[in-house]
Amino acid sequence: MKEKVNIVWFKRDLRIHDNAPLHEAARVGLPIIPLYVVEPDYWRQPFASRRHWNFIHDCLIELLTDCTNLGQPLIVRVGNIVETLNTFNTSHSIKGVYAHEESGNGWTYCRDRKVIEWCKNQSVPLYEYPSNGVVRHLASRDDWSKIRSSRMARPLIVKPQRLVPVTSISLGDIPSKDDPIFGSFVYGITQKGGRRAAIRTLKTFFDERSKNYIYHLSAPGKSEKYCSRLSPHLTWGTLSVREVYQSSKNHRKYFTDEDSKTWKRNLAAFGSRLSWRCHFVQKIEDQPSIEFRCMHPAFEDIRKNEHNEKYYQAWKKGLTGYPFIDACMRNLIYEGWITFRMRAMLMSFASYHLWLDWRKTGHHLAQLFTDYEPGIHYSQLQMQSGVTGINTLRIYNPIKQSQEHDKTGGFIKRWLPELRNVSSAWVHEPSKMNLPMQRKTQCVIGTNYPEPIVNQIQAAKSARAKIEASREIQGYKEKAKNIHKKLGSRKRPHKKKKRASTVTSQLLLNLR
Ligand SMILES: Cc1cc2nc3c(=O)[nH]c(=O)nc-3n(C[C@H](O)[C@H](O)[C@H](O)COP(=O)(O)OP(=O)(O)OC[C@H]3O[C@@H](n4cnc5c(N)ncnc54)[C@H](O)[C@@H]3O)c2cc1C
């Protein structure tokens, strides 16, 4: 007789703590197959990259240990999930498949539909559990905030005491970081993955770094240290959003004196971002098409047939002739992370100044970001390209941003060694140096560093005009209203305070 088993399918929830599917499956008392499937077809998609795998690999190594300590090591397979389930159903009798609801991209959505169909055809129950703040089949956006808050307040789910082991099953190997399945070589480093690194990051953030969070979160040199850096852990699920939310809340309780008031404010700002996270992921849950189509149809074709490959390649490589843009891109290429404002600026430059389609540039960024999270990613790509119909049009001036956020040019010089001899007076616009000065600093424009790829003032003006013209179509406002009803935030924007402009503008997602 075939051994009865339950399968816990790990996807982007690579932890044993606060993991409802694992907890519930363990309660049943049958042997458990804790399963991770490496799906080669996923890794061939244009948004996937070896950098993601480098991070996931670290997570799986620890998950293997954690599951082993519970009694049944992680089982790893390489292949198609449906075929994998079929194979297990031949050797064992599957009594249930337990998983989190995933609000991923189009590829994972189709894959999940196939699993649902397989379970139905095989009469195997599929038990799916919400991923914290995201609500499946949300009836009205008006209700979302309340539901999310109540979920965040619920007690954390304890890890199971034991997983009943399966008597005969091969474990399978976790493919190495070099395995050809994961595409081309990644230049640079990847943030350390795994639950232990996640806890360390969380701890150093709450104990120390968060004290100055809002003051440094937009400066490219400092944000690396003062932002939480939890994003890849939340993306791949070494921590649940609820765990981070509750840690942050508990931490705030300990402050009493004056100094702590500021710290509390910092943590409150951090808490808002956790809420935005869920808000954005909810968008793709409610409307998966935002990965492929502009939220507002008025903008669907505006950039489609105007692709300029030369511009695209220059932007991708950090060779646009705008030092701050290029430094941000090269920093991102090397480290797989850059702060919010710089992501927004890179995107704005590509979409407005270079008039590139967000669907093309978005793949490049998705591959670079260790924290590629479809719900946030596609919403932000669209917001920073002016195609949602519900957000203010913001076009970043790359020179102004450079002067504000990298006054001395230290960040630029770190990432653009060809500008190392250029003084801070010229580093933001080296093309304005005269030729003798260019020679003296060994930064001859056109030879050592490119000419500005476009005239940024004219390019921004032209982009603004095109976007505004697209709004003139009949029914534009009505459609925008409907988009807001379905996907928009219910929070009223704060009035921008004069004082801490870098702080408030980030809070509002209302950047310039
Ligand atoms: C074009 C563009 C693409 C982006 N793509 C992604 C992506 O693929 N994955 C991703 O996690 N973030 C994305 N972001 C949002 C943001 O830049 C990152 O979440 C943040 O920089 C991560 O660093 P951190 O963990 O130190 O953030 P913190 O500032 O410490 O914030 C804590 C957490 O809140 C969430 N968060 C922070 N800012 C935002 C935001 N603006 N919107 C939604 N959630 C937020 C993240 O989960 C983050 O880990 C994108 C932003 C832009 C402009």
XYZ file of C-alpha atoms and ligand atoms in Angstrom:
565
model
C 0.000 0.000 0.000
C 1.205 3.512 -0.829
C 2.245 5.702 2.073
C -0.167 8.574 2.737
C 1.524 11.967 2.742
C 0.782 15.672 2.793
C 2.825 18.047 0.673
C 3.882 21.491 1.858
C 4.867 23.442 -1.216
C 7.364 26.226 -0.446
C 7.436 29.057 -2.950
C 8.212 32.544 -1.672
C 7.807 31.678 2.001
C 11.194 30.126 2.753
C 10.806 29.822 6.530
C 9.321 27.474 9.113
C 8.093 30.275 11.417
C 4.789 32.067 10.919
C 4.089 29.662 8.105
C 0.419 28.627 8.091
C 0.629 25.876 5.418
C 3.461 24.128 7.272
C 1.766 24.530 10.624
C -1.587 23.233 9.390
C -0.111 20.288 7.494
C 1.937 19.286 10.550
C -1.198 19.312 12.707
C -2.783 16.604 10.571
C -0.135 14.149 11.740
C 0.552 12.411 8.419
C 4.098 12.202 7.011
C 5.044 15.457 5.301
C 6.946 16.193 2.127
C 8.285 19.746 2.553
C 8.861 20.482 -1.109
C 10.763 23.068 -3.096
C 10.680 22.806 -6.878
C 13.233 24.557 -9.070
C 11.321 25.198 -12.286
C 13.729 25.707 -15.222
C 11.077 27.395 -17.348
C 10.673 30.091 -14.688
C 14.391 30.760 -14.788
C 14.284 31.314 -18.551
C 11.868 34.244 -18.208
C 13.142 37.797 -18.815
C 12.526 38.941 -15.214
C 14.479 36.089 -13.573
C 18.183 36.195 -12.806
C 20.945 34.278 -11.151
C 21.111 36.973 -8.487
C 17.654 35.899 -7.266
C 18.872 32.323 -7.210
C 22.010 33.248 -5.249
C 19.747 34.631 -2.555
C 17.255 31.753 -2.687
C 20.109 29.238 -2.531
C 21.211 30.627 0.848
C 17.601 30.422 2.031
C 17.171 26.817 0.942
C 20.367 25.677 2.644
C 18.972 26.974 5.945
C 15.469 25.721 5.262
C 16.948 22.270 4.704
C 18.586 22.430 8.139
C 15.446 23.788 9.787
C 13.211 21.087 8.290
C 15.763 18.401 9.153
C 15.706 19.583 12.772
C 11.943 19.157 12.744
C 12.251 15.561 11.571
C 11.882 15.615 7.786
C 14.493 17.275 5.569
C 13.453 19.540 2.721
C 12.820 17.654 -0.516
C 14.108 19.378 -3.648
C 13.172 18.620 -7.237
C 14.155 20.220 -10.525
C 11.345 20.241 -13.107
C 7.750 21.096 -13.653
C 5.581 21.243 -10.520
C 2.669 19.336 -12.039
C 4.945 16.530 -13.229
C 6.585 16.497 -9.806
C 3.212 16.136 -8.104
C 2.306 13.359 -10.538
C 5.479 11.470 -9.722
C 4.849 11.767 -5.973
C 1.275 10.665 -6.466
C 2.527 7.508 -8.172
C 4.949 6.582 -5.406
C 2.823 7.919 -2.509
C -0.781 8.743 -1.850
C -1.076 12.523 -1.599
C -3.788 13.520 0.851
C -3.382 17.256 0.512
C -1.199 20.033 -0.901
C -0.578 22.984 1.439
C 0.730 26.318 0.164
C 0.536 30.065 0.531
C -1.505 32.092 -1.927
C 1.087 33.711 -4.133
C 0.494 37.128 -5.681
C 3.302 36.817 -8.172
C 3.645 37.519 -11.874
C 1.851 36.104 -14.912
C 4.120 33.093 -15.066
C 3.532 31.995 -11.468
C -0.183 32.760 -11.820
C -0.498 30.346 -14.803
C 1.594 27.757 -12.985
C -0.660 27.990 -9.926
C -3.761 27.594 -12.118
C -2.281 24.343 -13.451
C -1.697 23.089 -9.916
C -5.293 23.917 -8.987
C -6.477 21.983 -12.040
C -4.216 19.022 -11.268
C -5.479 18.858 -7.681
C -9.061 18.996 -8.908
C -8.517 16.232 -11.467
C -6.741 14.020 -8.959
C -9.215 14.795 -6.168
C -6.372 16.008 -3.998
C -7.437 18.900 -1.747
C -5.397 22.077 -2.152
C -5.227 24.168 1.019
C -4.076 27.722 0.349
C -3.374 30.312 3.054
C -3.206 34.103 2.726
C 0.175 35.784 2.530
C -0.314 38.221 5.389
C -1.610 41.545 4.141
C -2.885 40.485 0.734
C -6.548 39.613 0.428
C -7.700 37.187 -2.258
C -11.118 37.914 -3.826
C -11.222 41.319 -2.155
C -14.756 42.616 -2.599
C -13.937 46.311 -2.242
C -10.724 48.251 -1.840
C -12.496 50.243 0.881
C -12.295 47.204 3.149
C -8.664 46.371 2.531
C -6.929 48.451 5.179
C -9.134 47.101 7.957
C -8.582 43.487 6.925
C -4.850 44.001 6.634
C -4.627 45.617 10.068
C -6.493 42.767 11.690
C -4.184 40.236 10.010
C -1.093 42.106 11.131
C -2.366 42.059 14.712
C -2.974 38.310 14.815
C -0.529 36.237 16.859
C 2.404 34.783 14.961
C 2.035 31.147 14.000
C 4.493 29.015 15.908
C 6.775 26.632 14.070
C 5.622 23.001 14.178
C 7.166 20.890 16.910
C 7.745 18.015 14.574
C 7.272 16.918 10.978
C 6.392 13.240 10.664
C 9.016 11.883 8.256
C 8.257 10.075 5.020
C 9.674 6.539 5.096
C 11.244 6.248 1.675
C 12.017 9.245 -0.438
C 15.148 10.717 -1.997
C 15.950 14.215 -0.812
C 17.223 15.639 -4.109
C 19.979 18.230 -4.351
C 19.706 21.983 -4.192
C 21.269 23.109 -7.502
C 24.475 25.056 -6.982
C 24.855 28.783 -7.464
C 26.780 28.042 -10.698
C 24.173 25.782 -12.244
C 23.467 26.785 -15.891
C 19.690 26.641 -15.231
C 19.874 30.133 -13.752
C 21.115 31.996 -16.797
C 24.015 34.288 -17.247
C 26.742 35.174 -14.805
C 25.992 37.967 -12.315
C 28.520 40.730 -12.021
C 28.913 41.899 -8.433
C 27.579 40.769 -5.100
C 24.283 39.500 -3.691
C 22.863 40.275 -0.276
C 23.101 37.262 2.019
C 19.943 35.167 2.081
C 18.489 32.880 4.732
C 16.562 33.272 7.965
C 19.635 33.879 10.102
C 20.805 36.776 7.944
C 17.231 38.091 8.020
C 17.140 38.102 11.826
C 20.549 39.766 12.018
C 19.418 42.460 9.583
C 16.196 43.000 11.506
C 18.048 43.237 14.792
C 20.698 45.707 13.666
C 17.979 47.820 12.094
C 15.836 48.014 15.211
C 18.736 48.263 17.654
C 20.699 50.915 15.847
C 20.209 51.778 12.184
C 16.530 52.744 12.353
C 17.392 55.688 14.595
C 18.394 57.679 11.521
C 16.229 55.939 8.945
C 14.182 58.809 7.530
C 17.108 61.201 7.448
C 19.232 59.074 5.191
C 16.871 56.954 3.191
C 17.198 58.994 0.026
C 20.949 59.576 -0.011
C 22.483 56.873 -2.161
C 25.702 56.575 -0.124
C 24.028 56.425 3.295
C 20.763 54.620 2.536
C 22.604 51.331 2.154
C 23.258 51.486 5.870
C 20.189 53.231 7.227
C 17.412 51.572 5.241
C 16.282 48.295 6.731
C 17.562 46.178 3.779
C 14.835 43.690 4.564
C 13.315 43.755 1.080
C 14.798 40.497 -0.317
C 13.907 38.726 2.918
C 10.301 39.853 2.563
C 10.277 38.985 -1.126
C 11.530 35.439 -0.692
C 9.834 34.988 2.655
C 12.594 34.331 5.171
C 10.516 36.732 7.288
C 6.786 37.299 7.073
C 5.520 40.867 6.866
C 3.634 40.223 10.095
C 6.831 39.212 11.901
C 8.518 42.448 10.843
C 5.437 44.535 11.595
C 5.068 43.116 15.093
C 8.796 43.391 15.871
C 8.678 47.025 14.865
C 5.634 47.708 17.035
C 7.101 45.959 20.046
C 10.315 47.823 19.652
C 8.570 51.187 19.756
C 7.117 50.447 23.170
C 10.498 50.641 24.872
C 11.161 54.289 24.081
C 10.327 56.952 26.606
C 12.676 59.955 26.533
C 12.932 62.826 24.050
C 15.508 61.111 21.870
C 13.170 58.191 21.527
C 10.442 60.353 20.068
C 12.506 60.751 16.914
C 13.271 57.075 16.886
C 9.586 56.307 17.182
C 8.902 58.580 14.237
C 11.468 56.685 12.235
C 9.833 53.403 13.053
C 6.413 54.804 12.235
C 7.720 55.772 8.781
C 9.123 52.294 8.388
C 5.753 50.839 9.407
C 4.063 52.868 6.661
C 6.349 51.305 4.116
C 5.395 47.842 5.266
C 1.835 48.893 4.667
C 2.672 50.220 1.169
C 4.251 46.870 0.475
C 0.977 45.075 1.056
C -0.934 47.839 -0.737
C 1.149 47.381 -3.891
C 1.096 43.594 -3.832
C -2.677 43.817 -3.454
C -2.762 45.673 -6.788
C -1.298 42.770 -8.735
C -3.510 40.367 -6.820
C -6.572 42.364 -7.922
C -5.350 43.072 -11.431
C -2.596 40.732 -12.690
C -2.582 42.505 -16.068
C -0.566 45.409 -14.582
C 2.534 43.391 -15.424
C 1.744 43.679 -19.125
C -0.574 46.594 -19.712
C -0.737 50.213 -18.626
C -3.237 50.725 -15.814
C -4.828 53.498 -17.856
C -5.445 52.420 -21.466
C -4.852 55.978 -22.721
C -1.119 55.354 -22.378
C -0.965 51.819 -23.736
C 0.717 52.607 -27.046
C 2.477 55.887 -26.405
C 5.976 54.425 -26.262
C 5.413 51.106 -27.971
C 6.865 51.828 -31.407
C 9.461 54.342 -30.386
C 12.124 52.081 -28.927
C 15.636 53.473 -29.224
C 18.127 50.651 -28.706
C 21.086 53.006 -28.389
C 19.387 54.829 -25.518
C 18.383 51.560 -23.906
C 21.907 50.143 -23.982
C 23.405 53.358 -22.615
C 20.908 53.453 -19.738
C 21.403 49.754 -18.995
C 25.176 50.085 -18.789
C 25.368 53.397 -16.935
C 26.709 55.338 -19.920
C 24.150 58.101 -20.446
C 26.504 61.000 -19.814
C 24.475 61.979 -16.716
C 26.860 61.073 -13.893
C 24.294 60.607 -11.143
C 22.109 58.345 -13.307
C 25.149 56.336 -14.392
C 26.518 56.027 -10.846
C 23.149 54.780 -9.590
C 22.902 52.228 -12.379
C 26.443 50.940 -11.883
C 25.898 50.764 -8.124
C 22.719 48.767 -8.725
C 24.403 46.449 -11.210
C 27.113 45.668 -8.685
C 25.076 45.397 -5.481
C 21.572 44.367 -6.566
C 19.993 47.046 -4.403
C 19.520 50.781 -4.454
C 17.222 52.976 -2.434
C 13.680 53.943 -3.456
C 14.382 57.436 -4.712
C 17.199 56.289 -6.949
C 15.075 53.472 -8.368
C 12.386 56.012 -9.115
C 14.888 58.379 -10.718
C 16.434 55.647 -12.899
C 12.999 54.659 -14.070
C 11.845 58.220 -14.627
C 14.929 58.970 -16.723
C 14.380 55.873 -18.881
C 10.659 56.486 -19.312
C 10.577 60.251 -19.808
C 13.956 61.490 -20.971
C 14.727 58.437 -23.100
C 11.076 57.630 -23.809
C 11.630 53.882 -23.348
C 8.753 51.509 -22.670
C 8.513 50.458 -18.997
C 7.932 46.821 -19.994
C 11.406 46.618 -21.533
C 13.338 48.604 -18.924
C 11.396 46.865 -16.144
C 12.881 43.476 -17.026
C 16.386 44.835 -16.698
C 15.623 46.255 -13.244
C 13.812 43.080 -12.162
C 16.912 41.056 -12.971
C 19.141 43.437 -11.056
C 16.983 43.758 -7.930
C 17.599 40.924 -5.461
C 14.186 41.846 -4.052
C 12.161 41.544 -7.301
C 8.585 41.605 -6.034
C 6.082 41.713 -8.913
C 3.321 43.634 -7.108
C 5.584 46.484 -6.052
C 7.731 46.346 -9.141
C 5.111 46.700 -11.869
C 3.098 49.264 -9.918
C 6.196 51.388 -9.410
C 7.353 51.019 -13.019
C 3.997 52.347 -14.133
C 3.904 55.120 -11.550
C 7.343 56.363 -12.518
C 6.361 56.272 -16.205
C 3.166 58.288 -15.836
C 0.810 55.580 -17.106
C -1.398 54.771 -14.106
C -3.845 57.628 -14.598
C -4.099 58.042 -10.815
C -0.720 59.449 -9.788
C 0.824 62.877 -10.188
C 3.275 63.167 -13.054
C 6.789 63.382 -11.596
C 9.822 63.861 -13.786
C 13.097 63.887 -11.893
C 15.747 66.361 -12.910
C 18.946 64.248 -12.789
C 21.199 67.245 -12.205
C 19.091 68.599 -9.362
C 18.912 65.177 -7.760
C 22.665 64.862 -8.062
C 23.322 68.234 -6.445
C 20.860 67.516 -3.634
C 21.785 63.961 -2.806
C 25.471 63.818 -3.673
C 26.722 67.356 -3.049
C 30.413 66.522 -3.021
C 30.178 63.953 -5.790
C 31.653 61.262 -3.559
C 29.049 58.704 -4.617
C 29.484 59.527 -8.298
C 33.251 59.144 -8.092
C 32.950 55.861 -6.257
C 31.008 54.349 -9.149
C 32.447 56.316 -12.080
C 36.232 56.134 -11.732
C 36.575 58.094 -14.976
C 35.387 61.171 -13.037
C 37.708 60.742 -10.064
C 39.778 63.866 -10.795
C 36.814 66.105 -11.512
C 36.084 68.660 -8.776
C 32.730 68.781 -7.005
C 31.910 71.957 -8.922
C 31.849 70.038 -12.214
C 31.138 66.475 -11.215
C 27.373 66.800 -11.715
C 27.818 68.102 -15.274
C 31.345 67.292 -16.457
C 30.398 68.082 -20.074
C 30.343 71.756 -19.077
C 34.096 71.779 -18.402
C 36.180 73.399 -21.120
C 38.570 71.204 -23.084
C 41.768 72.097 -21.184
C 40.012 71.297 -17.938
C 38.719 68.020 -19.363
C 42.264 67.116 -20.375
C 43.670 68.129 -17.025
C 41.166 65.939 -15.176
C 41.587 63.091 -17.680
C 37.900 63.177 -18.336
C 37.590 64.129 -21.973
C 33.932 64.095 -22.909
C 33.280 61.743 -25.794
C 36.500 59.830 -25.052
C 36.656 59.010 -21.328
C 33.004 59.695 -20.520
C 30.013 60.102 -22.870
C 28.298 63.315 -23.912
C 24.871 63.694 -22.263
C 22.696 61.366 -24.290
C 19.822 63.858 -24.538
C 19.217 67.441 -23.538
C 17.462 66.659 -20.286
C 15.416 69.867 -20.126
C 14.033 69.492 -23.633
C 13.504 65.740 -23.274
C 11.518 66.194 -20.055
C 9.424 68.941 -21.643
C 8.632 66.830 -24.659
C 7.705 63.819 -22.470
C 5.417 65.918 -20.308
C 3.660 67.260 -23.396
C 3.124 63.750 -24.786
C 1.718 62.449 -21.510
C -0.561 65.448 -21.143
C -1.784 65.087 -24.723
C -2.693 61.441 -24.068
C -4.930 62.580 -21.226
C -7.055 64.601 -23.589
C -9.003 61.628 -24.910
C -12.684 61.294 -24.206
C -13.571 59.381 -21.059
C -10.081 59.738 -19.561
C -11.287 60.956 -16.174
C -14.052 58.414 -15.885
C -11.595 55.598 -16.516
C -9.122 57.083 -14.016
C -11.864 57.179 -11.392
C -12.561 53.498 -11.911
C -8.864 52.656 -11.621
C -8.702 54.515 -8.353
C -11.788 52.751 -7.104
C -10.247 49.362 -7.799
C -6.548 49.917 -7.062
C -6.019 53.300 -5.450
C -4.968 54.069 -1.914
C -7.742 55.255 0.364
C -5.365 57.440 2.354
C -5.582 61.128 1.618
C -2.166 62.561 0.685
C -0.513 64.662 3.382
C 0.335 68.263 2.631
C 4.043 68.559 1.920
C 5.815 70.159 4.894
C 8.462 72.738 4.122
C 11.086 71.464 6.541
C 12.313 67.933 5.888
C 11.630 67.791 2.170
C 13.517 64.533 1.580
C 11.536 62.887 4.324
C 8.027 64.012 3.574
C 8.306 63.651 -0.162
C 9.296 60.012 0.179
C 6.456 59.424 2.561
C 4.023 60.733 0.019
C 5.542 58.844 -2.884
C 5.389 62.243 -4.365
C 8.863 62.828 -5.553
C 10.708 65.272 -7.682
C 10.864 51.435 -10.107
C 10.813 50.785 -8.734
C 10.812 49.418 -8.626
C 10.743 48.808 -7.359
N 10.761 47.450 -7.308
C 10.722 46.831 -6.101
C 10.766 45.416 -6.010
O 10.820 44.701 -7.021
N 10.756 44.850 -4.771
C 10.689 45.612 -3.629
O 10.704 45.050 -2.518
N 10.618 46.955 -3.701
C 10.646 47.600 -4.884
N 10.602 48.974 -4.940
C 10.315 49.741 -3.694
C 11.504 50.191 -2.835
O 12.453 50.857 -3.597
C 12.155 49.024 -2.085
O 11.175 48.273 -1.399
C 13.152 49.487 -1.028
O 14.130 50.294 -1.630
C 13.786 48.257 -0.372
O 14.792 48.583 0.529
P 14.597 48.392 2.107
O 14.132 47.014 2.408
O 15.827 48.827 2.781
O 13.404 49.383 2.355
P 12.838 50.166 3.665
O 12.857 51.590 3.336
O 13.609 49.717 4.853
O 11.355 49.695 3.740
C 10.920 48.511 4.417
C 10.111 47.649 3.487
O 8.945 48.327 3.055
C 8.655 48.001 1.696
N 8.759 49.222 0.896
C 9.647 50.226 1.025
N 9.403 51.196 0.104
C 8.341 50.774 -0.591
C 7.605 51.335 -1.673
N 7.896 52.529 -2.182
N 6.583 50.624 -2.161
C 6.238 49.426 -1.638
N 6.887 48.849 -0.616
C 7.928 49.520 -0.105
C 9.689 46.982 1.272
O 9.177 45.685 1.462
C 10.831 47.243 2.224
O 11.630 46.112 2.445
C 10.660 49.614 -6.194
C 10.668 50.996 -6.316
C 10.734 51.588 -7.574
C 10.743 53.080 -7.677
